XYZ file of C-alpha atoms in Angstrom:
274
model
C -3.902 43.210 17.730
C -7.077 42.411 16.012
C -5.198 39.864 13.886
C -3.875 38.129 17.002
C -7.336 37.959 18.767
C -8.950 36.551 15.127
C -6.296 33.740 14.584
C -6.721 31.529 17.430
C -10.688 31.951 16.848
C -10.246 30.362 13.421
C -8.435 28.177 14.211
C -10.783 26.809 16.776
C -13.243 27.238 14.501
C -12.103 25.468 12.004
C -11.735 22.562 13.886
C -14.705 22.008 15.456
C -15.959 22.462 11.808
C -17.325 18.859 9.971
C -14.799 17.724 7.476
C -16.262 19.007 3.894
C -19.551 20.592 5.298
C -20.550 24.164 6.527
C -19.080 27.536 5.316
C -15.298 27.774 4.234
C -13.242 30.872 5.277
C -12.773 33.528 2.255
C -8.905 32.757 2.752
C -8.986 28.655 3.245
C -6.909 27.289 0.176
C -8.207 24.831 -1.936
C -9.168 21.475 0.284
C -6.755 18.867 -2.036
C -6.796 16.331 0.471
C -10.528 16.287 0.896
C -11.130 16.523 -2.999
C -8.726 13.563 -3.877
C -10.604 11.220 -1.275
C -14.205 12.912 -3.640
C -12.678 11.906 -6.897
C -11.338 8.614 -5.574
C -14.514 7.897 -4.432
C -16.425 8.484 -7.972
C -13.231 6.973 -10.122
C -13.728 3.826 -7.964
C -17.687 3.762 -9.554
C -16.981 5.583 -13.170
C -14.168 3.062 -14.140
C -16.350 0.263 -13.357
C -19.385 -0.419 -15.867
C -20.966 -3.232 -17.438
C -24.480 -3.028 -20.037
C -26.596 -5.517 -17.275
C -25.635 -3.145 -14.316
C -26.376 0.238 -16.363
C -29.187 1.457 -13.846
C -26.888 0.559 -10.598
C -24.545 2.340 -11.850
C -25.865 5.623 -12.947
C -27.742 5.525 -9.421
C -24.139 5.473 -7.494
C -22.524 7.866 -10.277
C -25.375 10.589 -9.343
C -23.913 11.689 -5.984
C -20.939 12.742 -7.499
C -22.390 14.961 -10.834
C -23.781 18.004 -11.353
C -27.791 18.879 -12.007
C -28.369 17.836 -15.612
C -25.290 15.784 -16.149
C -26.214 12.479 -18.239
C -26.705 9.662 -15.870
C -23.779 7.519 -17.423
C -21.373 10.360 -17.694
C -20.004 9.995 -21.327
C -20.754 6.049 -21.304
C -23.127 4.305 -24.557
C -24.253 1.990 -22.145
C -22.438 -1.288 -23.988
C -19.562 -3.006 -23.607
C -17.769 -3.408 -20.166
C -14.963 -1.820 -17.699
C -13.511 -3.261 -14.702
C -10.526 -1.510 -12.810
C -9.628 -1.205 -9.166
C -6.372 -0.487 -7.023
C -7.312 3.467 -7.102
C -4.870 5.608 -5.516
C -4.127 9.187 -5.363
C -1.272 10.201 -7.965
C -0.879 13.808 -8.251
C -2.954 16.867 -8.485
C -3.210 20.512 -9.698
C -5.003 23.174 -7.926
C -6.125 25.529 -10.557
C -7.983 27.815 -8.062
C -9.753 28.140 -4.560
C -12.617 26.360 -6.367
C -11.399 24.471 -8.963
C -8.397 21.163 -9.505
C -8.053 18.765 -11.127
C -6.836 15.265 -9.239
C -5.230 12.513 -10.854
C -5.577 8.765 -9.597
C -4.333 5.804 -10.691
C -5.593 2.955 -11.202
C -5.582 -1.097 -12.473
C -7.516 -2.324 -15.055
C -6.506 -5.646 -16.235
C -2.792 -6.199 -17.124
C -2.890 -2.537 -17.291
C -1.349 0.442 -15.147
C -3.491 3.782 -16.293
C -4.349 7.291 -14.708
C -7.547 8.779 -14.480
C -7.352 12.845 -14.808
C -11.051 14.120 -12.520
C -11.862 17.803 -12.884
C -13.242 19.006 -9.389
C -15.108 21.819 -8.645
C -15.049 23.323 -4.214
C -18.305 25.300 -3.010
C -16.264 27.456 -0.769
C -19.974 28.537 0.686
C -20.954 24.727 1.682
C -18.041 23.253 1.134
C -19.195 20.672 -1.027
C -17.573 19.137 -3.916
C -18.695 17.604 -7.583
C -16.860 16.724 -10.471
C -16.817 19.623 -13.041
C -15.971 17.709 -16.481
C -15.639 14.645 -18.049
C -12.110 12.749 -16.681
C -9.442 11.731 -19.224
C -7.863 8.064 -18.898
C -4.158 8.579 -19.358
C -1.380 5.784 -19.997
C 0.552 5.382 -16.368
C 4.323 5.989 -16.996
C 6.515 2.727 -17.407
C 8.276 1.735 -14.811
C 11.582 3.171 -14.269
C 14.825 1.414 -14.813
C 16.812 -0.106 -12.108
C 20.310 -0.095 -12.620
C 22.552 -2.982 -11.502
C 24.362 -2.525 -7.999
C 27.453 -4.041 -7.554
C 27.930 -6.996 -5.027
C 30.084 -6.074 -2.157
C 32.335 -8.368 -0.048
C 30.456 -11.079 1.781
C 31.962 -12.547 4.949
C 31.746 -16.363 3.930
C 32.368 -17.325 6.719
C 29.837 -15.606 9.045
C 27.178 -16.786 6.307
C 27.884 -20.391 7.273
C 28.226 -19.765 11.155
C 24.644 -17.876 10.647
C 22.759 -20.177 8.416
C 21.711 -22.807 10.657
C 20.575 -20.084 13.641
C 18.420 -18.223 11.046
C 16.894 -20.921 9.455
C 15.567 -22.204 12.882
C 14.830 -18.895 13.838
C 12.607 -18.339 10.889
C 11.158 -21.875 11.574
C 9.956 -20.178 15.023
C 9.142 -16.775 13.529
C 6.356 -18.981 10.967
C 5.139 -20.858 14.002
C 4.960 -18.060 16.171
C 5.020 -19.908 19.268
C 6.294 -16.772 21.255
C 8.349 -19.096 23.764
C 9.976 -20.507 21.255
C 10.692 -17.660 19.244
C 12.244 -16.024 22.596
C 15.126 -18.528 22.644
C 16.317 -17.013 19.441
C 15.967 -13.356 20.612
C 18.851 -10.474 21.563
C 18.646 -9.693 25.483
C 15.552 -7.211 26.071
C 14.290 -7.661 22.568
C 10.693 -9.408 21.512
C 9.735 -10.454 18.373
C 6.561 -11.591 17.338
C 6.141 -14.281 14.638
C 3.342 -15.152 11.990
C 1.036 -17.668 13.838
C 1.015 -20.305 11.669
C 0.130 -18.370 8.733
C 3.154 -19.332 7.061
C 5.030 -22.652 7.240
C 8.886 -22.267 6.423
C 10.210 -24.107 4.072
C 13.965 -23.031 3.073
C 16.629 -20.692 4.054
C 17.724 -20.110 0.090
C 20.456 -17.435 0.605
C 21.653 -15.379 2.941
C 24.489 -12.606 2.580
C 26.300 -11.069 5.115
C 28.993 -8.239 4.006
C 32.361 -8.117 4.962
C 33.682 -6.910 8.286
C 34.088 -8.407 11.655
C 32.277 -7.224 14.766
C 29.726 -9.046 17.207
C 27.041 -6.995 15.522
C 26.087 -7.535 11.781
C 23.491 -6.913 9.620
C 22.513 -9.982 7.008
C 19.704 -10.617 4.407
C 17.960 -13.156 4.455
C 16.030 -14.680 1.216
C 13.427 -17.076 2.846
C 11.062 -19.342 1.112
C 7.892 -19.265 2.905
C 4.824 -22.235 2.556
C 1.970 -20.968 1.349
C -1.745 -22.083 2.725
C -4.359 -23.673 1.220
C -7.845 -22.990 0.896
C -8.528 -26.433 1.739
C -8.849 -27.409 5.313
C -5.736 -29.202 6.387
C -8.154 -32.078 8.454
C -9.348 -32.726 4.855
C -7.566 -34.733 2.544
C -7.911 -33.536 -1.286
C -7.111 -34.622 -4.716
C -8.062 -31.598 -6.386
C -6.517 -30.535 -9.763
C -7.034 -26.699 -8.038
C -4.050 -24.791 -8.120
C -5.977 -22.685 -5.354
C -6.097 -26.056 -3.102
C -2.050 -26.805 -3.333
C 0.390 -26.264 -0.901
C 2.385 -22.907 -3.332
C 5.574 -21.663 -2.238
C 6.795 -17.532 -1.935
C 9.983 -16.479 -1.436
C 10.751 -12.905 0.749
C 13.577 -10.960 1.662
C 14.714 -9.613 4.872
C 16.716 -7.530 6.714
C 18.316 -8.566 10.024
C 20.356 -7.328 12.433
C 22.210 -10.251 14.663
C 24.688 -9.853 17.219
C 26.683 -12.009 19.194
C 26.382 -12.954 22.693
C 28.861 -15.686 24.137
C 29.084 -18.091 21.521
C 25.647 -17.967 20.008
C 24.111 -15.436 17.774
C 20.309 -14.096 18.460
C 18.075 -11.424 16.057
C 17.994 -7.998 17.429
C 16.186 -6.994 14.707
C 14.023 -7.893 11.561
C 12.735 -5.733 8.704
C 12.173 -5.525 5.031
C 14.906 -5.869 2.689
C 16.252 -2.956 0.941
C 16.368 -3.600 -3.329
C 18.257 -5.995 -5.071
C 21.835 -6.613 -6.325
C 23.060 -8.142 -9.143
């Protein structure tokens, strides 16, 4: 009974608790979510140094280490470090108070992890970083095996080609009238704005088997802005300022109605085949 009448309490209690302030219940596990967003804060200043920004950066290292630590945390003070991209990779919760999180991170050309030792004041609920972190190599990526081709309906490729490639000219304009005319009954689809200009339909494959609902991908080839305003003529040796190309794959499911063929659907592509 007195179990019963104490759960709810904590529970409310709990929650009207600040996230990683006041006292932590004797039996709260170790906070892992709340530690990984601590270390990812301090990996996102302790990867990044360079010998002319020493003093900013042992100022914004300081919330994060304990009394006495050095300022620079391991660092000489020369050379330089840039890295960004940090995201949460794994962890391992040694104890209620102690785990160590690992993030990873870009530096460069370079995948890595970044192993932080954290240390949980059950009583405040405060964290700090207990040790000095360990840069590990990221693993490589994996292999992706081939995937066979399957049987593509040739002939619903051609009959779709010329629909999708004016319905992705709509879905880069936008123009949500437009875009409508290309539409499945009750559906709406939203298009890019303008942000994109489209360019090509380069392939589209649409597997075998007959039906007034299919699903096709779609491989488009997308225009790619400028940072030059298009009022504003330039002759600018810039790759930044010219007119680049991208090229994306899509999902789409089409379906018949009379004899015309309208998107139901659109979504990323699943991977590859080859």
């Amino acid at each position: 009974m007195v179990n019963g009448v104490r759960a709810p309490f904590e529970r409310i209690t709990q929650q009207n608790t600040p996230t990683g302030t006041g006292p932590v219940s004797a039996d709260t596990e170790f906070p892992i979510s709340q530690a990984t967003s601590f270390a990812s804060q301090f990996a996102a200043v302790y990867l990044n140094f360079e010998a002319v920004r020493s003093e900013e950066r042992a100022a914004r290292l300081a919330p994060y280490l304990p009394d006495g630590a050095e300022p620079q945390f391991g660092w000489d003070g020369l050379g330089r470090m840039a890295a960004g991209a940090v995201q949460p990779y794994g962890s391992e919760i040694i104890d209620r108070e102690n785990a160590v999180v690992t993030l990873a991170f870009q530096s460069g050309d370079r995948r890595e992890l970044l192993s932080v030792p954290v240390f949980h004041d059950t009583v405040t609920g405060r964290f700090v970083v207990s040790g000095r972190p360990g840069i590990l190599p990221a693993p490589a990526p994996a292999g992706l095996p081939q995937v066979a081709v399957g049987e593509r309906d040739e002939a619903a490729e051609a009959e779709l080609r010329t629909p999708l490639a004016d319905f992705f000219k709509a879905y880069a304009a936008g123009d949500t009238a437009s875009l409508q005319r290309y539409a499945a009954a009750g559906v709406t689809l939203e298009g890019f704005g303008g942000a994109f200009t489209f360019v090509n339909l380069k392939d589209l494959i649409v597997p075998s088997g007959g039906g007034t609902t299919r699903e096709a991908t779609a491989t488009v080839v997308w225009g790619v802005p400028t940072a030059v305003t298009p009022t504003v003529p330039s002759d600018s040796a810039d790759p930044g300022e010219m007119g680049g190309k991208l090229e994306q794959a899509y999902r789409l499911t089409v379906v018949k109605q009379g004899d015309k063929w309208f998107v139901k659907d659109i979504r990323g592509a699943k991977r590859s085949v080859g």
